Short mmCIF file of C-alpha atoms and ligand atoms in Angstrom, two decimals:
data_model
loop_
_atom_site.label_atom_id
_atom_site.label_comp_id
_atom_site.label_asym_id
_atom_site.label_seq_id
_atom_site.Cartn_x
_atom_site.Cartn_y
_atom_site.Cartn_z
CA UNK T 380 3.19 20.58 20.68
CA UNK T 381 1.90 17.37 19.24
CA UNK T 382 3.47 16.16 16.02
CA UNK T 383 0.16 14.61 15.02
CA UNK T 384 -1.92 16.57 12.53
CA UNK T 385 -4.95 18.25 14.06
CA UNK T 386 -7.04 16.52 11.40
CA UNK T 387 -6.26 13.61 9.12
CA UNK T 388 -8.91 12.46 6.67
CA UNK T 389 -7.67 9.29 5.00
CA UNK T 390 -9.24 7.88 1.83
CA UNK T 391 -12.74 8.70 2.92
CA UNK T 392 -15.61 7.56 0.73
CA UNK T 393 -19.18 8.51 1.56
CA UNK T 394 -22.02 6.95 -0.40
CA UNK T 395 -25.68 7.77 -0.12
CA UNK T 396 -27.31 4.90 -1.97
CA UNK T 397 -25.97 5.20 -5.49
CA UNK T 398 -24.61 8.69 -4.98
CA UNK T 399 -20.94 9.04 -4.18
CA UNK T 400 -20.67 12.27 -2.19
CA UNK T 401 -17.00 11.72 -1.30
CA UNK T 402 -14.63 9.47 -3.17
CA UNK T 403 -11.34 8.50 -1.51
CA UNK T 404 -10.72 11.96 -0.15
CA UNK T 405 -7.64 12.58 1.95
CA UNK T 406 -6.78 15.81 3.72
CA UNK T 407 -4.35 16.70 6.49
CA UNK T 408 -4.40 19.84 8.55
CA UNK T 409 -1.64 20.67 11.01
CA UNK T 410 -2.10 22.56 14.26
CA UNK T 411 -2.06 26.28 13.55
CA UNK T 412 -2.82 25.82 9.87
CA UNK T 413 -5.70 27.22 7.81
CA UNK T 414 -6.88 25.10 4.90
CA UNK T 415 -9.65 26.09 2.52
CA UNK T 416 -11.90 23.59 0.75
CA UNK T 417 -13.54 24.87 -2.41
CA UNK T 418 -15.70 23.27 -5.06
CA UNK T 419 -19.06 23.67 -6.76
CA UNK T 420 -22.45 22.99 -5.20
CA UNK T 421 -22.83 19.36 -4.34
CA UNK T 422 -19.08 18.67 -4.47
CA UNK T 423 -19.12 17.11 -1.02
CA UNK T 424 -17.73 19.94 1.08
CA UNK T 425 -20.36 19.90 3.81
CA UNK T 426 -20.41 16.12 3.69
CA UNK T 427 -16.72 16.18 4.54
CA UNK T 428 -17.49 18.22 7.65
CA UNK T 429 -20.35 15.92 8.52
CA UNK T 430 -18.05 12.92 8.32
CA UNK T 431 -15.36 14.61 10.42
CA UNK T 432 -17.88 15.59 13.10
CA UNK T 433 -19.49 12.15 13.24
CA UNK T 434 -22.86 13.11 11.77
CA UNK T 435 -22.18 10.64 8.98
CA UNK T 436 -20.23 7.43 9.25
CA UNK T 437 -18.08 7.14 6.14
CA UNK T 438 -18.58 4.17 3.86
CA UNK T 439 -14.82 3.68 3.79
CA UNK T 440 -11.71 5.39 5.07
CA UNK T 441 -10.65 6.87 8.38
CA UNK T 442 -10.74 10.14 10.24
CA UNK T 443 -8.21 11.01 12.93
CA UNK T 444 -8.32 14.02 15.21
CA UNK T 445 -5.01 14.88 16.91
CA UNK T 446 -3.86 11.37 16.12
CA UNK T 447 -6.88 9.64 17.60
CA UNK T 448 -9.12 7.65 15.30
CA UNK T 449 -12.68 8.95 15.47
CA UNK T 450 -14.25 7.24 12.45
CA UNK T 451 -17.88 6.47 13.21
CA UNK T 452 -17.73 7.81 16.75
CA UNK T 453 -20.65 9.84 18.06
CA UNK T 454 -20.44 13.61 17.66
CA UNK T 455 -20.16 14.39 21.36
CA UNK T 456 -17.01 12.30 21.64
CA UNK T 457 -15.49 14.09 18.68
CA UNK T 458 -16.46 17.45 20.14
CA UNK T 459 -14.77 16.41 23.38
CA UNK T 460 -11.53 16.01 21.45
CA UNK T 461 -11.71 19.68 20.55
CA UNK T 462 -13.62 19.87 17.27
CA UNK T 463 -16.05 22.74 16.68
CA UNK T 464 -17.93 23.82 13.61
CA UNK T 465 -20.30 26.33 12.16
CA UNK T 466 -23.08 25.33 9.80
CA UNK T 467 -23.78 26.51 6.31
CA UNK T 468 -27.26 27.63 7.30
CA UNK T 469 -27.51 29.50 10.54
CA UNK T 470 -28.09 27.33 13.59
CA UNK T 471 -28.25 30.04 16.18
CA UNK T 472 -30.61 30.01 19.07
CA UNK T 473 -32.83 32.79 17.90
CA UNK T 474 -34.90 33.12 21.05
CA UNK T 475 -31.97 33.86 23.38
CA UNK T 476 -29.42 36.61 23.69
CA UNK T 477 -26.12 36.88 21.86
CA UNK T 478 -24.30 36.28 25.14
CA UNK T 479 -26.33 33.18 25.98
CA UNK T 480 -25.66 31.75 22.53
CA UNK T 481 -21.96 31.82 23.37
CA UNK T 482 -22.53 30.35 26.83
CA UNK T 483 -24.53 27.53 25.28
CA UNK T 484 -21.58 26.97 22.95
CA UNK T 485 -19.38 26.21 25.94
CA UNK T 486 -21.41 23.19 26.84
CA UNK T 487 -22.07 21.47 23.57
CA UNK T 488 -21.13 22.22 20.03
CA UNK T 489 -23.61 20.16 18.10
CA UNK T 490 -26.62 21.97 16.62
CA UNK T 491 -28.44 23.74 19.41
CA UNK T 492 -31.38 22.05 20.99
CA UNK T 493 -33.79 22.79 23.75
CA UNK T 494 -31.73 20.42 25.87
CA UNK T 495 -28.77 22.73 25.58
CA UNK T 496 -30.84 25.69 26.64
CA UNK T 497 -31.82 23.73 29.70
CA UNK T 498 -28.16 23.37 30.54
CA UNK T 499 -28.24 27.01 31.47
CA UNK T 500 -30.67 26.21 34.24
CA UNK T 501 -29.49 24.74 37.48
CA UNK T 502 -26.14 26.49 37.38
CA UNK T 503 -25.04 28.43 40.42
CA UNK T 504 -24.89 32.18 40.13
CA UNK T 505 -21.14 32.05 40.38
CA UNK T 506 -20.90 29.51 37.56
CA UNK T 507 -23.17 31.62 35.43
CA UNK T 508 -21.18 34.77 36.14
CA UNK T 509 -17.91 33.07 35.24
CA UNK T 510 -19.45 31.69 32.07
CA UNK T 511 -20.80 35.12 31.17
CA UNK T 512 -17.42 36.72 31.72
CA UNK T 513 -15.77 34.19 29.47
CA UNK T 514 -18.44 34.59 26.84
CA UNK T 515 -17.93 38.37 26.95
CA UNK T 516 -14.20 37.93 26.38
CA UNK T 517 -14.91 35.69 23.39
CA UNK T 518 -17.35 38.25 21.97
CA UNK T 519 -14.69 40.93 22.35
CA UNK T 520 -12.15 38.72 20.61
CA UNK T 521 -14.14 38.17 17.41
CA UNK T 522 -14.30 41.81 16.41
CA UNK T 523 -17.20 43.82 15.12
CA UNK T 524 -19.51 45.12 17.81
CA UNK T 525 -21.00 41.85 18.93
CA UNK T 526 -19.91 42.59 22.46
CA UNK T 527 -21.92 45.80 22.50
CA UNK T 528 -24.89 43.81 21.19
CA UNK T 529 -24.52 41.01 23.71
CA UNK T 530 -27.96 41.45 25.31
CA UNK T 531 -29.84 41.56 22.03
CA UNK T 532 -31.62 38.50 20.74
CA UNK T 533 -29.62 36.59 18.17
CA UNK T 534 -32.48 36.95 15.69
CA UNK T 535 -32.17 40.74 15.81
CA UNK T 536 -28.61 40.69 14.50
CA UNK T 537 -27.64 41.64 10.98
CA UNK T 538 -26.69 38.69 8.79
CA UNK T 539 -22.95 39.36 9.09
CA UNK T 540 -23.16 39.55 12.87
CA UNK T 541 -25.08 36.28 13.00
CA UNK T 542 -22.26 34.61 11.12
CA UNK T 543 -19.81 36.20 13.49
CA UNK T 544 -21.78 34.96 16.46
CA UNK T 545 -21.69 31.42 15.10
CA UNK T 546 -17.93 31.64 15.00
CA UNK T 547 -17.86 33.02 18.54
CA UNK T 548 -20.07 30.19 19.71
CA UNK T 549 -17.85 27.62 18.05
CA UNK T 550 -14.83 29.16 19.80
CA UNK T 551 -16.55 28.98 23.17
CA UNK T 552 -15.59 25.35 23.59
CA UNK T 553 -11.92 26.26 23.07
CA UNK T 554 -11.53 23.92 20.13
CA UNK T 555 -8.28 22.70 18.62
CA UNK T 556 -9.91 22.26 15.23
CA UNK T 557 -12.47 24.71 13.88
CA UNK T 558 -14.57 23.88 10.81
CA UNK T 559 -16.28 26.82 9.12
CA UNK T 560 -18.88 26.00 6.47
CA UNK T 561 -19.24 28.99 4.11
CA UNK T 562 -18.87 31.65 6.79
CA UNK T 563 -19.29 34.49 4.27
CA UNK T 564 -22.57 33.21 2.81
CA UNK T 565 -24.87 36.17 2.35
CA UNK T 566 -22.16 38.74 3.07
CA UNK T 567 -21.12 41.67 0.93
CA UNK T 568 -17.46 42.49 0.28
CA UNK T 569 -17.20 44.77 3.27
CA UNK T 570 -18.50 42.15 5.68
CA UNK T 571 -16.30 39.53 4.05
CA UNK T 572 -13.24 41.70 4.60
CA UNK T 573 -14.27 42.14 8.23
CA UNK T 574 -14.64 38.38 8.64
CA UNK T 575 -11.21 37.85 7.12
CA UNK T 576 -9.84 40.21 9.77
CA UNK T 577 -11.79 38.35 12.45
CA UNK T 578 -10.26 35.05 11.42
CA UNK T 579 -6.79 36.58 11.34
CA UNK T 580 -7.31 37.89 14.84
CA UNK T 581 -8.64 34.54 16.03
CA UNK T 582 -5.54 32.89 14.68
CA UNK T 583 -3.23 35.43 16.24
CA UNK T 584 -4.85 34.80 19.61
CA UNK T 585 -4.85 31.02 19.17
CA UNK T 586 -1.72 30.07 17.23
CA UNK T 587 -2.30 26.33 17.64
CA UNK T 588 -5.87 26.35 16.34
CA UNK T 589 -6.32 24.47 13.06
CA UNK T 590 -9.03 25.88 10.79
CA UNK T 591 -10.73 24.30 7.79
CA UNK T 592 -12.93 26.71 5.90
CA UNK T 593 -15.34 25.74 3.15
CA UNK T 594 -15.76 28.81 1.03
CA UNK T 595 -17.00 30.06 -2.29
CA UNK T 596 -15.70 33.58 -1.90
CA UNK T 597 -12.32 33.88 -3.58
CA UNK T 598 -11.59 37.01 -1.56
CA UNK T 599 -11.36 34.90 1.56
CA UNK T 600 -9.68 31.96 -0.15
CA UNK T 601 -6.99 34.26 -1.52
CA UNK T 602 -6.46 36.01 1.79
CA UNK T 603 -6.31 33.37 4.48
CA UNK T 604 -5.35 29.78 3.94
CA UNK T 605 -1.97 28.17 3.68
CA UNK T 606 -3.44 25.57 1.35
CA UNK T 607 -6.52 25.11 -0.79
CA UNK T 608 -8.12 21.77 -1.61
CA UNK T 609 -10.52 21.54 -4.53
CA UNK T 610 -13.41 19.06 -4.49
CA UNK T 611 -15.42 18.19 -7.57
CA UNK T 612 -18.08 15.48 -7.60
CA UNK T 613 -16.68 14.13 -4.34
CA UNK T 614 -13.13 13.81 -5.58
CA UNK T 615 -10.22 15.96 -4.52
CA UNK T 616 -8.95 17.20 -7.86
CA UNK T 617 -6.26 19.58 -6.61
CA UNK T 618 -4.54 20.73 -3.46
CA UNK T 619 -1.91 23.42 -3.26
CA UNK T 620 -1.15 26.98 -2.23
CA UNK T 621 -3.59 29.54 -3.61
CA UNK T 622 -1.08 30.95 -6.08
CA UNK T 623 -0.95 27.57 -7.77
CA UNK T 624 -4.61 26.71 -7.34
CA UNK T 625 -5.64 29.92 -9.08
CA UNK T 626 -3.76 28.76 -12.18
CA UNK T 627 -5.64 25.47 -12.26
CA UNK T 628 -7.84 25.54 -15.39
CA UNK T 629 -10.78 24.07 -13.57
CA UNK T 630 -10.58 26.68 -10.83
CA UNK T 631 -10.21 29.47 -13.37
CA UNK T 632 -13.28 28.30 -15.18
CA UNK T 633 -15.41 27.75 -12.10
CA UNK T 634 -14.41 30.65 -9.91
CA UNK T 635 -12.27 33.22 -11.53
CA UNK T 636 -13.75 33.62 -14.99
CA UNK T 637 -11.97 32.38 -18.05
CA UNK T 638 -9.96 35.58 -18.52
CA UNK T 639 -6.51 35.93 -17.00
CA UNK T 640 -6.38 37.07 -13.42
CA UNK T 641 -5.01 40.47 -12.61
CA UNK T 642 -2.84 40.83 -9.56
N1 ATP F 1545 -27.86 12.90 4.03
C1 ATP F 1545 -27.76 12.84 2.70
N2 ATP F 1545 -28.49 11.94 2.00
C2 ATP F 1545 -28.41 11.86 0.66
N3 ATP F 1545 -27.60 12.62 -0.09
C3 ATP F 1545 -26.84 13.53 0.55
C4 ATP F 1545 -26.88 13.69 1.97
N4 ATP F 1545 -26.02 14.67 2.31
C5 ATP F 1545 -25.48 15.11 1.17
N5 ATP F 1545 -25.96 14.43 0.11
C6 ATP F 1545 -25.58 14.61 -1.30
O1 ATP F 1545 -24.17 14.57 -1.36
C7 ATP F 1545 -23.69 15.50 -2.33
C8 ATP F 1545 -22.74 16.44 -1.67
O2 ATP F 1545 -23.47 17.31 -0.83
P1 ATP F 1545 -22.79 18.42 0.06
O3 ATP F 1545 -23.85 19.06 0.86
O4 ATP F 1545 -21.64 17.83 0.78
O5 ATP F 1545 -22.24 19.44 -1.04
P2 ATP F 1545 -21.50 20.82 -0.85
O6 ATP F 1545 -20.21 20.72 -1.55
O7 ATP F 1545 -21.48 21.20 0.57
O8 ATP F 1545 -22.45 21.80 -1.70
P3 ATP F 1545 -22.91 23.32 -1.41
O9 ATP F 1545 -21.83 24.19 -2.00
O10 ATP F 1545 -24.19 23.44 -2.17
O11 ATP F 1545 -23.07 23.50 0.05
C9 ATP F 1545 -24.91 16.17 -2.92
O12 ATP F 1545 -25.24 15.51 -4.11
C10 ATP F 1545 -25.96 15.96 -1.86
O13 ATP F 1545 -27.25 15.96 -2.40
MG1 MG F 1546 -22.27 22.70 1.64
#
């Protein structure tokens, strides 16, 4: 096992013109660890993911993945180091099957494009069969009944299953670092609980996988992560275990209501 953190964000600042989306943000995530990032709309959470995955080059600061500096490198190089993500708004390939969405995920983990679909062509039957078998195992491993729905079109899935499929697709590249951007968006409590179980199972099966999850839903934030980082206007204003974070006045105000929290 490498002693290097799976992810090290060091003093990252990201400016868009006069807007400071991230201001000297640092965050470390060890292999096997789950860290949640919370904060209000516009706090810079997705920007952080975009910087880590090379979509944005930070104005200042560094990003290291498994010890290797990746600041400003193109996304495909960062993906090759074992970084996968899901997007806040669904980026599934709606015109293809659930199974093919996962197979596509094995080849490239950036937002899907027609080019990626074309990657499916020109493969030998044996390659395709092996890929399909692997994709089926991944679908079985994420829970729910995605596996049973594997031949349906992605667009026919219920919202919760689409989110699940995005996670499955991200896992297809066997990442070392998984970034989930609001995976429970649009889910009710029941689906959220199911997703929490999915993530627990994923972690059990992949004990070295580091996960960063941007999340608004306190159910998930309370249930999963070892640590919680709070962003506000691009600054990290707190970072601790959930039991401490929940006592933070800002967090109480923003997320938990101003009344005391019942256990
Ligand atoms: N490409 C861009 N160009 C200009 N401004 C941007 C760009 N990307 C993000 N921003 C701005 O940076 C700030 C942070 O945005 P970001 O999407 O990271 O917030 P967020 O914390 O993910 O919010 P939400 O909870 O709504 O998803 C916002 O003010 C946003 O408008
Ligand atoms: Mg966002």
